[in-house]
Structure formats: structure tokens, C-alpha cells
CSV table of C-alpha atoms in Angstrom, one decimal:
chain,number,residue,atom,x,y,z
A,1,MET,CA,0.0,0.2,0.0
A,2,LYS,CA,3.0,2.3,0.7
A,3,ASN,CA,3.9,2.1,-3.2
A,4,ILE,CA,0.6,3.2,-4.4
A,5,SER,CA,0.5,7.1,-5.1
A,6,LEU,CA,-1.7,9.3,-3.5
A,7,ILE,CA,-3.8,10.1,-6.6
A,8,LEU,CA,-4.6,6.3,-6.8
A,9,LYS,CA,-5.2,6.3,-3.2
A,10,ILE,CA,-7.8,9.0,-3.2
A,11,PHE,CA,-9.5,7.3,-6.4
A,12,ILE,CA,-9.6,4.1,-4.5
A,13,ALA,CA,-11.2,6.0,-1.7
A,14,LEU,CA,-13.7,7.7,-3.8
A,15,VAL,CA,-14.8,4.5,-5.4
A,16,LEU,CA,-15.5,2.9,-1.8
A,17,GLY,CA,-17.0,5.8,-0.5
A,18,ILE,CA,-19.3,6.4,-3.6
A,19,SER,CA,-20.1,2.3,-3.2
A,20,PHE,CA,-20.7,2.4,0.5
A,21,GLY,CA,-23.0,5.4,0.0
A,22,ILE,CA,-25.0,3.6,-2.7
A,23,ILE,CA,-25.2,0.2,-1.1
A,24,PHE,CA,-26.4,1.6,2.6
A,25,LYS,CA,-28.9,4.1,1.0
A,26,ASN,CA,-30.5,1.3,-0.8
A,27,LEU,CA,-30.4,-0.8,2.6
A,28,ASN,CA,-31.9,2.0,4.4
A,29,ILE,CA,-28.9,1.6,7.1
A,30,ASP,CA,-27.1,4.9,8.0
A,31,PHE,CA,-24.9,3.5,10.7
A,32,PRO,CA,-21.6,3.2,8.7
A,33,ILE,CA,-22.2,6.3,7.1
A,34,ARG,CA,-22.5,8.2,10.5
A,35,LEU,CA,-19.3,6.5,11.6
A,36,LEU,CA,-17.5,7.7,8.7
A,37,ALA,CA,-19.2,11.3,9.2
A,38,THR,CA,-18.0,11.2,12.9
A,39,PHE,CA,-14.4,10.5,11.5
A,40,SER,CA,-14.6,13.2,9.0
A,41,GLU,CA,-15.8,15.5,11.5
A,42,LEU,CA,-12.5,14.7,14.2
A,43,PHE,CA,-10.1,14.9,11.2
A,44,GLY,CA,-11.6,17.8,10.0
A,45,SER,CA,-11.2,19.5,13.6
A,46,PHE,CA,-7.6,18.5,13.7
A,47,LEU,CA,-6.9,19.8,10.0
A,48,SER,CA,-8.2,23.2,11.1
A,49,PHE,CA,-5.9,23.0,14.3
A,50,ILE,CA,-3.1,22.1,12.2
A,51,ILE,CA,-3.4,24.6,9.4
A,52,PRO,CA,-2.0,27.8,11.0
A,53,LEU,CA,1.2,25.6,12.0
A,54,ILE,CA,1.7,24.3,8.4
A,55,MET,CA,1.5,27.9,7.3
A,56,ILE,CA,4.3,29.1,9.8
A,57,GLY,CA,6.4,26.2,8.8
A,58,PHE,CA,6.4,26.7,5.4
A,59,ILE,CA,6.3,30.5,5.1
A,60,VAL,CA,8.9,31.6,7.8
A,61,THR,CA,11.6,29.1,6.3
A,62,GLY,CA,10.5,30.1,2.6
A,63,ILE,CA,10.7,33.8,3.3
A,64,ALA,CA,13.9,33.5,5.3
A,65,SER,CA,15.8,31.4,3.0
A,66,LEU,CA,15.2,34.0,0.1
A,67,GLY,CA,17.2,36.5,1.7
A,68,HIS,CA,20.3,34.6,1.6
A,69,LYS,CA,20.5,34.7,-2.0
A,70,SER,CA,22.0,37.2,-4.4
A,71,GLY,CA,19.9,40.4,-4.2
A,72,LYS,CA,19.5,41.7,-8.1
A,73,ALA,CA,18.9,38.2,-9.4
A,74,LEU,CA,16.7,37.2,-6.3
A,75,LEU,CA,14.4,40.3,-6.8
A,76,ILE,CA,13.9,40.0,-10.6
A,77,THR,CA,13.2,36.3,-10.4
A,78,THR,CA,10.9,36.6,-7.4
A,79,ALA,CA,9.2,39.4,-9.2
A,80,VAL,CA,8.7,37.5,-12.7
A,81,ALA,CA,7.6,34.4,-10.9
A,82,TYR,CA,5.1,36.3,-8.7
A,83,ILE,CA,3.6,38.4,-11.8
A,84,SER,CA,3.3,34.8,-13.8
A,85,THR,CA,1.6,33.3,-10.6
A,86,LEU,CA,-1.0,36.3,-10.6
A,87,CYS,CA,-1.5,36.4,-14.3
A,88,ALA,CA,-2.3,32.5,-13.9
A,89,GLY,CA,-4.8,32.9,-11.4
A,90,PHE,CA,-6.5,35.9,-13.3
A,91,LEU,CA,-6.7,33.7,-16.4
A,92,ALA,CA,-8.5,31.1,-14.6
A,93,PHE,CA,-10.9,33.5,-13.0
A,94,SER,CA,-11.7,34.9,-16.3
A,95,ILE,CA,-12.3,31.8,-18.2
A,96,GLY,CA,-14.1,30.3,-15.1
A,97,SER,CA,-16.1,32.9,-14.4
A,98,TYR,CA,-17.5,32.8,-18.2
A,99,LEU,CA,-17.7,28.9,-18.6
A,100,LEU,CA,-18.4,27.6,-14.9
A,101,PRO,CA,-21.8,28.9,-14.7
A,102,LYS,CA,-22.8,27.5,-18.1
A,103,PHE,CA,-21.9,24.1,-17.2
A,104,LEU,CA,-22.3,23.7,-13.5
A,105,GLU,CA,-25.6,23.1,-11.8
A,106,SER,CA,-26.2,25.6,-8.7
A,107,ASN,CA,-26.4,23.6,-5.4
A,108,SER,CA,-25.5,20.4,-6.9
A,109,LEU,CA,-23.1,20.0,-3.8
A,110,VAL,CA,-25.3,20.9,-0.8
A,111,ILE,CA,-26.8,17.9,0.8
A,112,GLU,CA,-30.6,18.0,1.3
A,113,SER,CA,-31.7,18.1,4.8
A,114,SER,CA,-33.7,15.1,4.5
A,115,ASN,CA,-30.9,12.8,3.7
A,116,GLU,CA,-28.5,14.5,5.9
A,117,ILE,CA,-26.2,12.3,8.0
A,118,ASN,CA,-24.9,13.6,11.1
A,119,ALA,CA,-21.9,12.4,13.3
A,120,PHE,CA,-22.3,10.4,16.5
A,121,PHE,CA,-20.5,13.0,18.5
A,122,SER,CA,-17.7,15.8,17.3
A,123,ILE,CA,-14.6,17.4,19.2
A,124,ASP,CA,-13.9,20.8,18.9
A,125,ILE,CA,-10.0,21.7,18.5
A,126,PRO,CA,-9.6,25.3,18.4
A,127,PRO,CA,-6.3,26.5,16.5
A,128,ILE,CA,-3.6,28.2,18.6
A,129,MET,CA,-4.1,31.3,16.3
A,130,THR,CA,-6.1,32.4,13.3
A,131,VAL,CA,-5.1,31.8,10.2
A,132,MET,CA,-4.5,35.5,9.2
A,133,SER,CA,-2.6,35.8,12.6
A,134,ALA,CA,-0.2,33.0,11.5
A,135,LEU,CA,0.3,34.7,8.2
A,136,VAL,CA,1.2,38.0,9.5
A,137,PHE,CA,3.5,36.2,12.2
A,138,SER,CA,5.1,34.2,9.2
A,139,PHE,CA,5.9,37.5,7.4
A,140,ILE,CA,7.3,39.3,10.3
A,141,MET,CA,9.3,36.4,11.3
A,142,GLY,CA,10.3,35.5,7.8
A,143,ILE,CA,11.3,38.7,6.5
A,144,SER,CA,13.1,39.8,9.9
A,145,LEU,CA,15.1,36.2,10.1
A,146,SER,CA,16.1,36.9,6.2
A,147,LYS,CA,18.2,39.9,7.7
A,148,ILE,CA,19.9,38.0,10.4
A,149,LYS,CA,23.2,35.7,9.7
A,150,ASN,CA,23.4,32.5,11.3
A,151,SER,CA,20.0,33.1,13.3
A,152,SER,CA,19.8,30.3,16.0
A,153,ILE,CA,15.8,31.1,15.8
A,154,LEU,CA,15.9,30.5,12.0
A,155,ASN,CA,17.4,27.0,13.1
A,156,ILE,CA,14.1,26.4,15.3
A,157,PHE,CA,11.9,27.3,12.5
A,158,ASN,CA,13.8,24.9,10.2
A,159,GLU,CA,13.2,22.1,12.7
A,160,PHE,CA,9.7,23.1,13.1
A,161,ASN,CA,9.4,23.2,9.3
A,162,LEU,CA,10.7,19.6,9.2
A,163,ILE,CA,8.1,18.6,11.9
A,164,VAL,CA,5.2,20.2,9.8
A,165,THR,CA,6.6,18.3,6.7
A,166,ARG,CA,6.6,15.1,8.8
A,167,ILE,CA,3.0,15.5,10.1
A,168,ILE,CA,1.8,16.2,6.3
A,169,SER,CA,3.8,13.3,5.0
A,170,ASN,CA,3.0,10.6,7.8
A,171,ILE,CA,-0.1,12.0,9.3
A,172,LEU,CA,-2.2,13.9,7.0
A,173,ILE,CA,-1.4,12.6,3.5
A,174,PRO,CA,-2.1,9.0,4.7
A,175,ILE,CA,-5.4,10.0,6.3
A,176,VAL,CA,-6.6,12.3,3.8
A,177,PRO,CA,-7.9,9.5,1.2
A,178,ILE,CA,-10.2,8.3,3.9
A,179,TYR,CA,-11.4,11.8,5.0
A,180,VAL,CA,-12.4,12.2,1.1
A,181,GLY,CA,-13.9,8.6,1.0
A,182,ALA,CA,-16.1,9.5,3.9
A,183,ILE,CA,-17.2,12.7,2.6
A,184,PHE,CA,-18.1,11.3,-0.7
A,185,ALA,CA,-20.0,8.5,1.2
A,186,ARG,CA,-22.4,11.1,2.8
A,187,LEU,CA,-22.8,12.8,-1.0
A,188,SER,CA,-23.8,9.4,-2.6
A,189,PHE,CA,-26.1,8.6,0.5
A,190,SER,CA,-27.7,11.9,0.0
A,191,GLY,CA,-28.4,11.1,-3.8
A,192,GLU,CA,-26.3,13.9,-5.0
A,193,ILE,CA,-23.2,12.1,-6.3
A,194,PHE,CA,-23.6,11.3,-9.7
A,195,SER,CA,-24.5,15.3,-10.8
A,196,THR,CA,-21.4,16.1,-8.7
A,197,LEU,CA,-19.0,13.6,-10.9
A,198,LYS,CA,-20.5,15.2,-14.0
A,199,SER,CA,-19.3,18.5,-12.9
A,200,PHE,CA,-16.1,17.6,-11.8
A,201,ALA,CA,-15.4,16.0,-15.2
A,202,ILE,CA,-16.5,19.5,-16.9
A,203,VAL,CA,-14.1,21.4,-14.7
A,204,TYR,CA,-11.1,19.2,-15.3
A,205,ILE,CA,-11.7,19.7,-19.1
A,206,ILE,CA,-11.5,23.4,-18.7
A,207,LEU,CA,-8.6,23.2,-16.0
A,208,PHE,CA,-6.5,21.3,-18.7
A,209,ALA,CA,-7.2,23.7,-21.4
A,210,ILE,CA,-6.3,26.6,-19.2
A,211,GLN,CA,-3.2,25.0,-18.1
A,212,ILE,CA,-2.0,24.5,-21.9
A,213,ILE,CA,-3.5,28.0,-23.0
A,214,TYR,CA,-1.0,29.5,-20.1
A,215,ILE,CA,2.1,27.6,-21.0
A,216,LEU,CA,1.5,28.7,-24.7
A,217,ILE,CA,1.3,32.3,-23.6
A,218,GLN,CA,4.5,32.2,-21.4
A,219,TYR,CA,6.3,31.0,-24.0
A,220,SER,CA,4.9,33.5,-26.7
A,221,PHE,CA,5.8,36.4,-24.4
A,222,ALA,CA,9.4,34.8,-23.9
A,223,SER,CA,9.8,33.8,-27.6
A,224,SER,CA,9.1,37.7,-28.6
A,225,ILE,CA,12.1,38.5,-26.5
A,226,LYS,CA,14.3,35.8,-27.3
A,227,LYS,CA,13.2,36.0,-31.0
A,228,GLU,CA,12.7,32.2,-31.5
A,229,ASN,CA,9.8,30.0,-32.3
A,230,PRO,CA,7.8,29.4,-29.2
A,231,LEU,CA,6.9,26.0,-30.3
A,232,LYS,CA,10.5,25.1,-30.3
A,233,LEU,CA,11.2,26.5,-27.2
A,234,ILE,CA,8.2,24.3,-25.6
A,235,LYS,CA,9.4,21.2,-27.5
A,236,ASN,CA,12.9,21.7,-25.8
A,237,MET,CA,10.9,21.8,-22.3
A,238,LEU,CA,8.8,18.4,-23.0
A,239,PRO,CA,11.1,16.2,-21.2
A,240,ALA,CA,10.9,18.5,-18.1
A,241,TYR,CA,6.8,18.3,-18.5
A,242,LEU,CA,6.7,14.3,-18.7
A,243,THR,CA,9.4,13.9,-15.9
A,244,ALA,CA,6.9,16.3,-13.5
A,245,VAL,CA,3.9,14.5,-14.4
A,246,GLY,CA,5.8,11.3,-13.3
A,247,THR,CA,7.6,12.7,-10.3
A,248,GLN,CA,4.4,15.3,-9.0
A,249,SER,CA,7.4,17.5,-7.6
A,250,SER,CA,9.0,20.5,-9.1
A,251,SER,CA,11.9,20.0,-6.8
A,252,ALA,CA,12.5,16.3,-7.9
A,253,THR,CA,12.3,17.4,-11.6
A,254,ILE,CA,15.1,20.1,-11.2
A,255,PRO,CA,17.8,18.5,-13.0
A,256,VAL,CA,15.9,17.7,-16.0
A,257,THR,CA,14.4,21.1,-16.2
A,258,VAL,CA,17.9,22.7,-16.0
A,259,GLU,CA,19.0,20.3,-19.0
A,260,CYS,CA,16.0,21.5,-21.0
A,261,VAL,CA,16.4,25.0,-20.3
A,262,ASN,CA,20.2,24.8,-21.1
A,263,ASN,CA,18.7,23.5,-24.4
A,264,ASN,CA,16.8,26.7,-24.8
A,265,ASP,CA,20.3,28.7,-24.8
A,266,VAL,CA,19.7,30.4,-21.3
A,267,SER,CA,23.2,31.2,-19.9
A,268,GLU,CA,24.2,28.4,-17.3
A,269,LYS,CA,24.6,30.8,-14.5
A,270,VAL,CA,21.1,32.1,-14.5
A,271,THR,CA,19.8,28.5,-15.2
A,272,ASP,CA,21.5,27.2,-12.1
A,273,PHE,CA,19.9,30.0,-9.9
A,274,VAL,CA,16.5,30.5,-11.4
A,275,ILE,CA,15.2,26.9,-11.8
A,276,PRO,CA,15.9,25.8,-8.2
A,277,LEU,CA,14.4,29.1,-7.0
A,278,SER,CA,11.5,29.1,-9.5
A,279,ALA,CA,10.9,25.5,-8.3
A,280,THR,CA,9.7,26.6,-4.9
A,281,ILE,CA,8.2,30.2,-5.7
A,282,HIS,CA,6.6,29.7,-9.2
A,283,LEU,CA,3.1,28.3,-8.7
A,284,ALA,CA,1.2,29.1,-11.9
A,285,GLY,CA,-0.1,25.4,-12.3
A,286,ASP,CA,-1.2,25.0,-8.9
A,287,THR,CA,-2.4,28.6,-8.8
A,288,ILE,CA,-4.7,27.9,-11.9
A,289,THR,CA,-6.0,24.7,-10.3
A,290,LEU,CA,-7.1,26.4,-6.9
A,291,VAL,CA,-8.7,29.3,-8.3
A,292,LEU,CA,-10.7,27.2,-10.8
A,293,THR,CA,-11.8,24.3,-8.4
A,294,SER,CA,-12.5,26.7,-5.6
A,295,MET,CA,-14.7,28.8,-7.8
A,296,ALA,CA,-16.5,25.5,-9.2
A,297,VAL,CA,-16.9,24.4,-5.6
A,298,MET,CA,-18.5,27.8,-4.6
A,299,TYR,CA,-21.0,27.6,-8.0
A,300,MET,CA,-21.9,24.0,-6.8
A,301,THR,CA,-22.7,25.2,-3.1
A,302,GLY,CA,-24.8,28.2,-4.5
A,303,ARG,CA,-22.4,30.7,-4.2
A,304,VAL,CA,-20.9,33.5,-6.8
A,305,PRO,CA,-17.2,33.9,-6.7
A,306,THR,CA,-17.0,37.6,-7.2
A,307,PHE,CA,-13.9,39.6,-8.6
A,308,SER,CA,-13.7,41.4,-5.1
A,309,LEU,CA,-13.9,38.0,-3.5
A,310,MET,CA,-11.2,36.2,-5.6
A,311,LEU,CA,-8.9,39.3,-6.0
A,312,PRO,CA,-7.3,39.0,-2.8
A,313,PHE,CA,-7.4,35.2,-2.5
A,314,ILE,CA,-5.4,35.2,-5.7
A,315,PHE,CA,-2.9,37.5,-4.2
A,316,MET,CA,-2.5,35.6,-1.2
A,317,LEU,CA,-2.2,32.2,-3.1
A,318,GLY,CA,1.4,32.9,-4.2
A,319,VAL,CA,2.6,33.8,-0.8
A,320,THR,CA,1.2,31.0,1.2
A,321,MET,CA,2.3,28.2,-0.9
A,322,VAL,CA,5.9,29.5,-0.7
A,323,ALA,CA,8.3,26.1,-0.1
A,324,ALA,CA,5.0,23.9,-0.2
A,325,PRO,CA,5.5,22.4,-3.7
A,326,GLY,CA,8.4,20.3,-2.7
A,327,VAL,CA,6.1,18.2,-0.1
A,328,PRO,CA,3.5,15.9,-2.1
A,329,GLY,CA,0.1,17.3,-1.7
A,330,GLY,CA,1.7,20.4,0.1
A,331,GLY,CA,0.2,22.9,-2.3
A,332,VAL,CA,-3.3,22.2,-1.4
A,333,MET,CA,-2.4,21.7,2.4
A,334,ALA,CA,-0.7,25.2,2.6
A,335,ALA,CA,-3.8,26.9,0.5
A,336,LEU,CA,-6.3,25.4,3.1
A,337,GLY,CA,-5.9,28.4,5.6
A,338,ILE,CA,-6.8,30.8,2.9
A,339,LEU,CA,-9.5,28.9,1.6
A,340,GLU,CA,-11.1,28.9,5.1
A,341,SER,CA,-10.6,32.6,6.1
A,342,MET,CA,-10.9,34.2,2.6
A,343,LEU,CA,-13.4,31.8,0.8
A,344,GLY,CA,-15.4,30.3,3.8
A,345,PHE,CA,-14.5,26.9,3.1
A,346,GLY,CA,-15.4,24.4,5.8
A,347,ILE,CA,-15.3,20.7,7.0
A,348,PHE,CA,-17.4,19.9,3.6
A,349,GLU,CA,-15.6,21.9,1.2
A,350,LYS,CA,-12.0,21.3,2.2
A,351,PRO,CA,-11.9,17.6,1.5
A,352,ILE,CA,-13.3,18.1,-2.0
A,353,MET,CA,-10.7,20.4,-2.8
A,354,ILE,CA,-8.1,18.1,-1.9
A,355,ALA,CA,-9.7,15.5,-3.8
A,356,LEU,CA,-9.8,17.9,-6.9
A,357,HIS,CA,-6.1,19.1,-6.5
A,358,ALA,CA,-4.7,15.8,-6.1
A,359,ALA,CA,-6.4,14.4,-8.7
A,360,GLN,CA,-4.7,16.8,-11.4
A,361,ASP,CA,-1.4,17.4,-9.2
A,362,SER,CA,1.0,15.8,-11.8
A,363,PHE,CA,-0.4,18.2,-14.5
A,364,GLY,CA,-0.3,21.1,-12.2
A,365,THR,CA,3.4,20.5,-11.0
A,366,ALA,CA,4.1,19.8,-15.0
A,367,THR,CA,2.5,23.2,-15.6
A,368,ASN,CA,5.0,24.9,-13.1
A,369,VAL,CA,7.9,23.4,-14.3
A,370,THR,CA,7.2,23.9,-17.8
A,371,GLY,CA,6.6,27.6,-17.0
A,372,ASP,CA,10.1,27.8,-15.0
A,373,GLY,CA,11.7,27.6,-18.4
A,374,ALA,CA,10.0,30.7,-19.7
A,375,ILE,CA,10.7,32.4,-16.3
A,376,ALA,CA,14.6,31.6,-17.0
A,377,ILE,CA,14.5,33.0,-20.5
A,378,LEU,CA,12.8,36.3,-19.1
A,379,VAL,CA,15.2,36.6,-16.3
A,380,ASP,CA,18.2,36.1,-18.2
A,381,LYS,CA,17.1,39.0,-20.9
A,382,LEU,CA,16.3,41.2,-18.1
A,383,LEU,CA,19.7,40.7,-16.1
A,384,GLN,CA,21.6,41.0,-19.5
A,385,ASP,CA,19.7,44.6,-20.0
A,386,VAL,CA,20.6,45.7,-16.4
A,387,GLU,CA,24.3,44.7,-17.2
A,388,SER,CA,24.2,46.5,-20.4
A,389,ALA,CA,22.5,49.6,-19.0
A,390,LYS,CA,25.3,49.7,-15.9
A,391,GLU,CA,28.1,49.4,-18.6
A,392,ASP,CA,26.6,52.4,-20.5
A,393,LEU,CA,26.2,54.4,-17.4
A,394,ASN,CA,30.1,53.6,-16.5
A,395,ASP,CA,31.0,54.8,-20.2
A,396,LEU,CA,29.1,57.9,-19.6
A,397,THR,CA,30.8,58.4,-16.4
A,398,VAL,CA,34.2,57.8,-17.9
A,399,ILE,CA,33.4,60.3,-20.9
A,400,GLU,CA,32.5,63.1,-18.2
């Protein structure tokens, strides 16, 4: 069972959960579904407790580690990567706002009160701080520690990051498939499951189309700067895309990505700096996924994701997932906090988001990695322009 991928585990849990719900609905027996509902309530409470800790563990060390890298290249790379992530989010919002209402049935994720299954009991586990408090604390500590050399406090946060990573890897990720299965058992028991699955299929078709469109946009822009055919640049990045689909990790794909970017004639010095950094901070694929799927869940629960609601959410996504992609499933785990605090997602919506994200995680990661190649091309050009401007300034100084 350990060798089975997370996607396959979640798929198995979905099938079993749906099957259990249908079987016990036909038998008119609700005890097993109430048992699963009790488990989902308890695990959901634990998840709400751990979310602020995950954010602190990821964001503090992520921001602090950026401060130790060279200034000019870091600033340019971070700015380009963050702008790319924002553009990906706004593209997903624009297309989602137009297409999702046409294809999704409103309230298709709302369990009818007559069929609602209640837990036997629940235990409230209040978080030690709110999500926004965790965000502000992480920013303050991360920025402050980035300015301190050989900080002993940073070592503490690095160890805390390891603890959080192990909690995700050894507790949350193994239990998440059961958690997701329990939610879908309740959905199928309520009789809403088939319209829900149909809606999910439509969401994935739109999602994959947006990811491909965004890769084309990135390389069209990069090629206009580099004066080369964008399809040739994308072709050279295909090994990295396919490797990311297999590994589901931007970090694990770095060696292949570096080789692909070198084939696109980016300077080796820039490639060796930009690609490892972008594997951490460039999250276009995850952003497209989380924006579109969160909008879909909102439409399916009878809510409308307005621009004023989604705008701050998109801006925060690029920050809250810093350093998360290196952990399998870490991207959506880090985003759960703002899904809860900014979009109002609760114990019902969060496991559905985990399932939706996990099912396409390979392709979201591949979109991130492929986009890293375009980031490297842009940074290489911008650094050349900066150096050229500096040389021109020096020449003028000499003439004077």
C-alpha cells in the first residue's frame, strides 16, 4: 500500500466511499455512514488546528531562505515568478467566470436536509491562532530572520518546518484518502453524487485547457523577447513536463528542467540560480487549479465567486504556498488556510478541494515546471539588459 501513489489512493477511496453510500442508502442503513461522518468531523477539526502551524512552518523558512540569495537576481526572479503566478490566477478566474456558470448546476454539492447524515459526536479543537494571525506572524518572522546571519531562531523554524513536513507526510497525507472517501460516502448517500461527478469532469476539461493555454502564453511572451519560435522552446521543455507528470514534484524534476532550459540557450549561471528558486516560488499550475476548483465548488454550493472576493485570494495564493510544492500534496495543504479564512470553506468543502487538487497534481506540477523555463528566459534577458545599462552608465561617467 505504501508504494501506491496518493492519486490512486484517493481514487480508490472515492470509489469505495461512493459504493458504500449507494449500498447503505439502498439498504436504508445509516450507521456506517454516520461512523464515517464522525471520522470526517474529528479529522476536520484536527486539520483546522494544524493549518496555521503548516503556514508558519512553510512560510517563515521560505521567506527567510530567499534573503540569503543574491539580491539583484533574486529580486528580478521573484518579481517575474510572482507576476506569472498572478496572471495565471486571473486567467483562471476570467475563463472560469465565463464557462463554469454555463456548465455547473447550482447547489449540486448541497446535501438535502432530509438526507443529511450527522456525526455521532464531534470534538472542537480550536487552533492556537487564526489563519490571518499565522500569516502576519510568518511574514514578520520570515522577513526579519532573512536579515540576520546565522540565526539560532531560524534553526528552530527550520526544525519546525521538518516537523510540519513529517506531520503532512506521515499523518495528513495517509489519512486524507479516508477523509475524502467519507465525504463522498455522505454525498452518495444523499443521492447527489452523480451530478457532482459530472460537474467535476467538466471542471477538469476546462482546467487542463487553461493550463495548456497558459504555457502557450508564457512561451509566446518569452519567444518575443528571445526572437525564437515558441513551439521550439516548448518542445525543448517537454522532457521536464513529462518528468514532472511522473514525479509530481517540482524539486525532484530540477535536474531535468535545468538540462531543458540549457537547450533553450539560457546562460548556465542564470539557469543554475533561477530553476531551483522557481521550483519553490513559481506556482502558476497550482494557482490555476486552486482558483478554478474553488470557484467550481462555490458555484456548486450556491455561491458566486465575485472578482472582489477572488482578487485578494489570488494575491495570497502566491505567498501562502511558498516552499509547499516540495512536499507531495503540500500545495493544497498550505492553501487550506486561506480557503477557510477568505472563501469561507468549511469541513465539507476542504476535503473536496483536496480531492480535486490531488487528481490533477501531476499536470499542475508539470505546468509549474514548464513555466520555470519561460521564467529563466525572461530573467536571463532582464539581467543582460541591467548589465548593459550599467556598462552604458559607466561609459558616460568615464566620458564626463
